XYZ file of C-alpha atoms in Angstrom:
141
model
C 105.994 105.388 117.689
C 103.829 102.691 116.301
C 100.113 103.524 116.634
C 98.697 100.478 114.832
C 99.679 97.336 112.890
C 97.261 95.240 110.777
C 97.602 92.291 108.438
C 95.439 90.459 105.965
C 95.469 87.431 103.711
C 92.960 87.085 101.052
C 92.110 84.173 98.714
C 92.327 85.415 95.084
C 89.907 82.614 94.078
C 87.209 84.199 96.443
C 87.618 87.633 94.886
C 87.488 85.930 91.389
C 84.071 84.398 92.224
C 82.832 87.587 93.804
C 83.651 89.454 90.747
C 82.069 86.885 88.505
C 78.853 86.875 90.767
C 78.542 90.604 91.619
C 80.699 92.439 89.052
C 80.319 96.288 89.414
C 78.026 95.942 92.450
C 81.005 94.570 94.499
C 83.653 96.819 92.925
C 81.550 99.998 93.323
C 80.751 99.149 96.978
C 84.248 98.404 98.118
C 86.824 100.130 96.010
C 87.665 103.753 95.045
C 87.528 105.074 91.412
C 91.218 105.179 91.347
C 91.385 101.587 92.514
C 88.954 100.316 90.035
C 90.483 102.087 87.175
C 93.981 100.562 88.158
C 92.716 97.084 88.859
C 90.523 96.986 85.704
C 93.616 97.501 83.580
C 95.657 94.567 84.956
C 95.863 91.286 83.251
C 95.498 89.774 86.686
C 92.378 91.811 87.644
C 91.221 89.568 90.493
C 94.722 89.472 91.997
C 94.851 93.270 91.845
C 91.549 93.679 93.641
C 92.520 90.949 96.085
C 95.613 92.907 97.070
C 93.550 96.187 97.548
C 90.936 94.258 99.544
C 93.552 92.804 101.876
C 95.107 96.244 102.285
C 91.552 97.694 103.391
C 91.111 95.013 105.881
C 94.845 95.313 107.126
C 94.310 99.258 107.390
C 90.908 98.787 109.302
C 92.914 96.684 111.761
C 95.750 99.037 112.225
C 93.086 101.709 112.960
C 91.839 99.530 115.473
C 88.275 99.729 114.321
C 87.746 96.926 111.714
C 85.017 97.816 109.138
C 82.799 99.466 111.756
C 82.745 102.453 114.203
C 82.353 104.900 111.211
C 85.112 103.356 108.950
C 83.831 102.350 105.560
C 85.415 100.387 102.578
C 85.789 103.197 100.234
C 87.245 105.527 102.937
C 90.434 103.659 102.600
C 92.001 103.669 99.119
C 95.295 102.056 98.034
C 97.202 104.774 95.974
C 100.831 104.816 94.799
C 103.394 107.531 95.339
C 105.263 108.953 92.366
C 108.121 106.451 93.107
C 105.447 103.639 92.800
C 105.345 102.822 96.560
C 101.903 101.925 97.608
C 100.351 103.640 100.560
C 96.691 104.259 101.945
C 94.747 107.436 101.457
C 92.159 107.979 103.935
C 88.962 109.959 103.981
C 85.725 110.412 106.091
C 85.480 108.400 109.219
C 88.771 106.486 108.534
C 90.661 109.842 108.228
C 88.665 110.973 111.481
C 89.818 107.771 113.320
C 93.619 108.536 112.284
C 93.404 111.828 113.590
C 91.851 110.862 116.742
C 94.555 108.289 117.625
C 97.541 110.630 116.527
C 98.863 112.358 119.712
C 99.081 116.078 119.625
C 102.383 117.524 118.109
C 102.797 114.350 116.034
C 102.175 113.410 112.346
C 100.715 110.115 111.412
C 102.202 108.030 108.556
C 100.820 104.884 106.925
C 103.139 102.289 105.478
C 101.593 99.537 103.383
C 103.162 96.488 101.692
C 101.156 94.361 99.409
C 101.936 91.166 97.491
C 100.320 88.233 95.851
C 101.352 84.823 94.908
C 98.303 82.901 93.440
C 96.082 81.903 95.072
C 96.768 84.403 98.010
C 97.120 88.125 98.345
C 98.605 89.720 101.417
C 98.870 93.045 102.937
C 100.454 94.601 105.999
C 99.869 98.135 107.265
C 101.788 100.113 109.912
C 100.695 103.314 111.223
C 103.412 105.388 112.875
C 103.505 108.800 114.687
C 106.430 111.054 114.055
C 107.079 114.463 115.823
C 105.633 117.150 113.745
C 108.816 119.112 113.800
C 110.888 116.276 112.616
C 111.921 116.447 108.911
C 109.970 114.208 106.403
C 111.782 110.914 105.899
C 113.430 110.776 102.427
C 111.177 109.288 99.718
C 112.926 106.813 97.267
C 112.150 107.724 93.571
């Protein structure tokens, strides 16, 4: 069953300007250490940050809270599975919100897709709940 859907569109030029103006102050406030390491290695650094920014916005919408009600930027981190597939790792208030919206006897799953085509970055998040006794869906490696 679908528990939440969120989408976001981010202007990469806006992130470029924010990075130029605020630098580490912005990245340290919004992104996890893993996200900063990954984005800072990219040739298209601003696009990488913009995709992750859009993913956080989309995730907060899928959680039904936006960036309030105990959900903060760094509690949602874009990480890649061993296959390279992106997903969102939740901690703190964001993880608590996911637990509270997941029915008993079900396991929540977050699916994320991110893309960019200058000057835009886009993200979609779908949160689903699967019966806990169902086998894990196969992961593509």
